[in-house]
Coordinates of C-alpha atoms in Angstrom, one line a residue:
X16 CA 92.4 178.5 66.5
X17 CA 95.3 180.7 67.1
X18 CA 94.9 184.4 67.0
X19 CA 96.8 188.0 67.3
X20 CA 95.4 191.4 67.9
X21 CA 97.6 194.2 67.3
X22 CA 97.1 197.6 69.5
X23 CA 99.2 200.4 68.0
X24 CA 99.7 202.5 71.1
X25 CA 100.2 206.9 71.0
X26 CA 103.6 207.1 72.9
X27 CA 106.7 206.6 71.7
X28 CA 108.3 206.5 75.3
X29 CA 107.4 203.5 76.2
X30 CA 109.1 199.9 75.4
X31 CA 109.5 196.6 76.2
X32 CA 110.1 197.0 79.7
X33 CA 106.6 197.8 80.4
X34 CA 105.6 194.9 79.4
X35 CA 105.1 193.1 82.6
X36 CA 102.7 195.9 83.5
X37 CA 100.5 195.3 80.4
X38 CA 100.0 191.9 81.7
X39 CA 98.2 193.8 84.6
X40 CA 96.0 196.1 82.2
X41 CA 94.7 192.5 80.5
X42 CA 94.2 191.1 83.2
X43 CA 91.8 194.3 84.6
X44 CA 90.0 194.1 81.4
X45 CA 88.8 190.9 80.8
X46 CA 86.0 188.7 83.0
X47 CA 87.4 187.9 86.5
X48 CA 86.4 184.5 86.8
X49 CA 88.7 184.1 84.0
X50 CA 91.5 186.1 84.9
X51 CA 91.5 183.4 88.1
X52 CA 92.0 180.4 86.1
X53 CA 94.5 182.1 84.2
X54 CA 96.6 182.7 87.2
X55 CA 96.4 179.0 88.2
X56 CA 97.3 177.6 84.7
X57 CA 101.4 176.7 84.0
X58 CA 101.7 176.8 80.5
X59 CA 98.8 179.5 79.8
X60 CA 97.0 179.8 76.6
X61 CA 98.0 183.4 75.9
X62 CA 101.3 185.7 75.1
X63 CA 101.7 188.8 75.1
X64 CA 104.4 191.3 74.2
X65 CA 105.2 194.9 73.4
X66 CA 107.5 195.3 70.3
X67 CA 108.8 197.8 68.1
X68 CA 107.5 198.1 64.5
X69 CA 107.6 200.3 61.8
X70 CA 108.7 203.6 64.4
X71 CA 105.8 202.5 66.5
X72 CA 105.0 200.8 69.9
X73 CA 102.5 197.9 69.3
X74 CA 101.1 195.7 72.3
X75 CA 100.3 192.2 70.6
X76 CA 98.3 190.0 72.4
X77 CA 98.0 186.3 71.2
X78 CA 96.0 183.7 71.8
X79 CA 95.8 179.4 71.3
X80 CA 92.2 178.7 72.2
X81 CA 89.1 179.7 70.9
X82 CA 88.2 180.2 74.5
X83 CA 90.9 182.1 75.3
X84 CA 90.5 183.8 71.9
X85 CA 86.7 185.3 73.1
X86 CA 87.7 185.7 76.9
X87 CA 91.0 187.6 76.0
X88 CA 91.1 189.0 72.6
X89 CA 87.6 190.0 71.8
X90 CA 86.9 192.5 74.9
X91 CA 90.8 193.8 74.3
X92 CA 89.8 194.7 71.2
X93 CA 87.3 196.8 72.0
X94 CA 89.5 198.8 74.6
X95 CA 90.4 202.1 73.4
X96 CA 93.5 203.5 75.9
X97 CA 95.1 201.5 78.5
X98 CA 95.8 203.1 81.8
X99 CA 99.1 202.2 83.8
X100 CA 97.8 202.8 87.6
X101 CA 101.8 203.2 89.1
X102 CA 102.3 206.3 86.7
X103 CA 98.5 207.1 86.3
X104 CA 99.0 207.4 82.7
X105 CA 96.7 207.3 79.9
X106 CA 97.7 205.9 76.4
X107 CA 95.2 205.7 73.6
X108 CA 94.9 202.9 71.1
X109 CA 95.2 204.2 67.6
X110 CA 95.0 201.1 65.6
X111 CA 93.9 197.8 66.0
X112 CA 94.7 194.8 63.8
X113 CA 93.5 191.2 64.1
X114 CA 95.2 188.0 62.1
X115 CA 93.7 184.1 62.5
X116 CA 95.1 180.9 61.8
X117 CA 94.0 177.3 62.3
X118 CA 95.7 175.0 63.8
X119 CA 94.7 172.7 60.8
X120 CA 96.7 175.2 58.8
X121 CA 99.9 174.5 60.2
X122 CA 99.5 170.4 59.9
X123 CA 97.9 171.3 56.0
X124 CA 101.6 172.9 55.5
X125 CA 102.9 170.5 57.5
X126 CA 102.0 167.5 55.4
X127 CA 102.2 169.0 52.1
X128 CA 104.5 171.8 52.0
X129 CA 108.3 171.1 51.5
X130 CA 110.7 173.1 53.9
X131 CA 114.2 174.3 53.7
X132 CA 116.6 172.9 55.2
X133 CA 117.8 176.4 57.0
X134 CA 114.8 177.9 59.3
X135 CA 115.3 181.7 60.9
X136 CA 114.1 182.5 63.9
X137 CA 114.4 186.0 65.3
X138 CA 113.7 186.6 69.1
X139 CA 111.7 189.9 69.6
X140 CA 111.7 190.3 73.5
X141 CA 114.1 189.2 76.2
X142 CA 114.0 185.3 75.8
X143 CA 115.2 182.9 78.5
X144 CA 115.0 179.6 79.6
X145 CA 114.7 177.5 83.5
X146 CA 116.8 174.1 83.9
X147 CA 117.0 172.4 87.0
X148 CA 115.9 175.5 89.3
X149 CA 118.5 177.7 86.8
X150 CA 118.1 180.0 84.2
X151 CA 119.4 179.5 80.6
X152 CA 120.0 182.8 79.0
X153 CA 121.5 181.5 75.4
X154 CA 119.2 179.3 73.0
X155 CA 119.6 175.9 72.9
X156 CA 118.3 173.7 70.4
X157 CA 116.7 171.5 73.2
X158 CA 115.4 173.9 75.4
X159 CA 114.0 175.7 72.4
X160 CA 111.5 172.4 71.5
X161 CA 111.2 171.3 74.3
X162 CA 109.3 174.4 75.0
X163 CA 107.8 174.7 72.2
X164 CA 106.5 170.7 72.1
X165 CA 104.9 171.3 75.4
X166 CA 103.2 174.3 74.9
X167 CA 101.8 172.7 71.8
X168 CA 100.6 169.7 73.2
X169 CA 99.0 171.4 75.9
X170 CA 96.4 173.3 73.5
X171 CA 96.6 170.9 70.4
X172 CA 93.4 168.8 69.7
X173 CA 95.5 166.9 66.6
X174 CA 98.4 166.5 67.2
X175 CA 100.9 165.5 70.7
X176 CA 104.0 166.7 70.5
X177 CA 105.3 165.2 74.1
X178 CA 107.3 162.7 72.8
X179 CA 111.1 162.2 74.0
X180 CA 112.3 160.4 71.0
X181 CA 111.1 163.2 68.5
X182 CA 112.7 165.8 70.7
X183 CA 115.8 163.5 70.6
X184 CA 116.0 163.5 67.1
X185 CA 115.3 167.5 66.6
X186 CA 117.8 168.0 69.2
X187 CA 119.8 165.5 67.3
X188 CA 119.6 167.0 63.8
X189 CA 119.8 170.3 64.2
X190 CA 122.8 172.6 64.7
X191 CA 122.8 176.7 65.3
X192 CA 124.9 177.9 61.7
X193 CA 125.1 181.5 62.9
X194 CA 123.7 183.7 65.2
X195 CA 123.2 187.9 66.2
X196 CA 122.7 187.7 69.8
X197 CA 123.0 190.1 72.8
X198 CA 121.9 189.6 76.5
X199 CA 119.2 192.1 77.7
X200 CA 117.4 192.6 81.1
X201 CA 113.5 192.2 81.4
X202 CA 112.5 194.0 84.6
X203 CA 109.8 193.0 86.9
X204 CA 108.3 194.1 89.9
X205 CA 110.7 193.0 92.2
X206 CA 113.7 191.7 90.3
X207 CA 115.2 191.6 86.9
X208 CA 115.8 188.5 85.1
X209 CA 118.2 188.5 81.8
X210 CA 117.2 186.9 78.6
X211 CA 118.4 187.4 74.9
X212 CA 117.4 188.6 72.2
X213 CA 118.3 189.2 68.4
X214 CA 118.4 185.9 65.5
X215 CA 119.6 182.3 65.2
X216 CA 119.9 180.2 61.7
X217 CA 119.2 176.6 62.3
X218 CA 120.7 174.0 59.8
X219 CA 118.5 170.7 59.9
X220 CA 120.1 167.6 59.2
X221 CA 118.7 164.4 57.7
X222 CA 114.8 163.6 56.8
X223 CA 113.3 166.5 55.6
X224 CA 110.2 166.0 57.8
X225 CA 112.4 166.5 60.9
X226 CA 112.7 170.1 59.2
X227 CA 108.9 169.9 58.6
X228 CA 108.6 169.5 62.5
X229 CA 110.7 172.2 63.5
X230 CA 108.9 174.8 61.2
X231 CA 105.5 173.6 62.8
X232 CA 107.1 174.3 66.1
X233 CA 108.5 177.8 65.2
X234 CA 104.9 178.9 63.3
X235 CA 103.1 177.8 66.5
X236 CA 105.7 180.2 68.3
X237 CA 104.8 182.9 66.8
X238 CA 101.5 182.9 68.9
X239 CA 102.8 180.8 72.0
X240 CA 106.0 182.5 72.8
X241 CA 109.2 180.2 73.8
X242 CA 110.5 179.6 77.1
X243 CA 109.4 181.1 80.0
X244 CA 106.8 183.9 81.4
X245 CA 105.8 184.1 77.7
X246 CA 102.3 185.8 79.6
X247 CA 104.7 188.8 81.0
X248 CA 106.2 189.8 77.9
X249 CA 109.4 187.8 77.7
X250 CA 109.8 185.0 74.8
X251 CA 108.1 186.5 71.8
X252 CA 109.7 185.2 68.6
X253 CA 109.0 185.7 64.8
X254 CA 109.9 182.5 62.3
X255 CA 111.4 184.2 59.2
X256 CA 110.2 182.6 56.1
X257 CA 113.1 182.6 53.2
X258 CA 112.1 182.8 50.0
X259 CA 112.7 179.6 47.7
X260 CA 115.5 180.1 44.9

């Protein structure tokens, strides 16, 4: 099961840049034991971000286990101001909002929903990528999947995505048509690390269950997160559905 809770936070001072230090609040407020295989995991069951929406600051947490669904989600939902200990600050929740999905869902669409050709993606928070010890700070196509196939596979109980030759052919039959991007810096504690954000429009070519694939891939991202430190606030991305004609 895949899950989002939605804290509407009181301050309209504070943005993305703090999302690194929300990462921190979680972690303070969920069950310790937890929080320790959490740190030792690579591709984590969880995202989180903090976005802008409709004039006001929302933290959305998101989860792709049901474990990490009632370790993570359930006593966050319950929490009724967070507390950012550099600052000392206290900021009160003033809505919550909870949305599910199962994973059977997204294969149901999958297998008997027909998809556009065109897919939308719009990258909410700094986005970025690592190759060979470097980081990628545009989106490609391949690095975009690839991602995405992983992160998939890791909590998927239907359905392995690590498969070369379907990331081959994605890679393959898919082309950027047009894009609104613009780089942006994500601090952290001790660095900063430049990502993108802003939208792409991706033109699949060729069977249209290749383009079934890739908006499998971009629904699950809305609750994984793409590239990396998706867990710090980087990487959240929203799949814009167009409307049939």
């Amino acid at each position: 099961m895949y899950a989002q809770l939605k804290l509407e936070l009181e301050a309209d001072d504070i943005d993305y840049k703090k999302s690194s230090n929300l990462q921190g609040i979680l972690m303070e407020n969920i069950d310790t034991e937890y929080a320790g295989i959490l740190h030792g995991n690579q591709l984590n069951p969880y995202s989180q971000c903090l976005i802008r929406e409709n004039g006001k600051n929302i933290w959305c947490i998101k989860t792709l286990t049901e474990e990490a669904y009632e370790q993570i989600i359930q006593p966050m939902s319950e929490v009724k101001s967070v507390v950012f200990k550099k600052s000392g600050r206290d900021v009160g929740v003033t809505k919550w909002q909870m949305d599910r999905c199962e994973e059977r869902e997204l294969l149901d669409e999958f297998y008997d929903t027909s998809c556009p050709k065109y897919l939308d993606i719009q990258f909410m928070s700094p986005t970025a990528f690592k190759q060979d010890g470097r980081y990628v700070i545009y989106p490609d196509l391949r690095l975009i999947y690839g991602s995405l196939m992983r992160k998939y596979s890791a909590v998927s109980g239907e359905l392995d995505m690590i498969d070369e030759d379907l990331l081959n052919q994605l890679t393959d039959h898919s082309s950027i048509t047009r894009y609104r991007l613009q780089t942006i810096l994500f601090p952290m504690e001790k660095t900063n690390i430049t990502g993108f954000v802003g939208n792409i429009s991706i033109r699949v070519h060729g069977p249209e269950t290749l383009a079934r694939y890739v908006r499998l891939l971009l629904r699950f991202g809305e609750f994984s997160g793409v590239g990396i430190k998706t867990g710090m606030g980087m990487g959240a991305m929203r799949y814009n559905r167009r409307e049939p004609k």
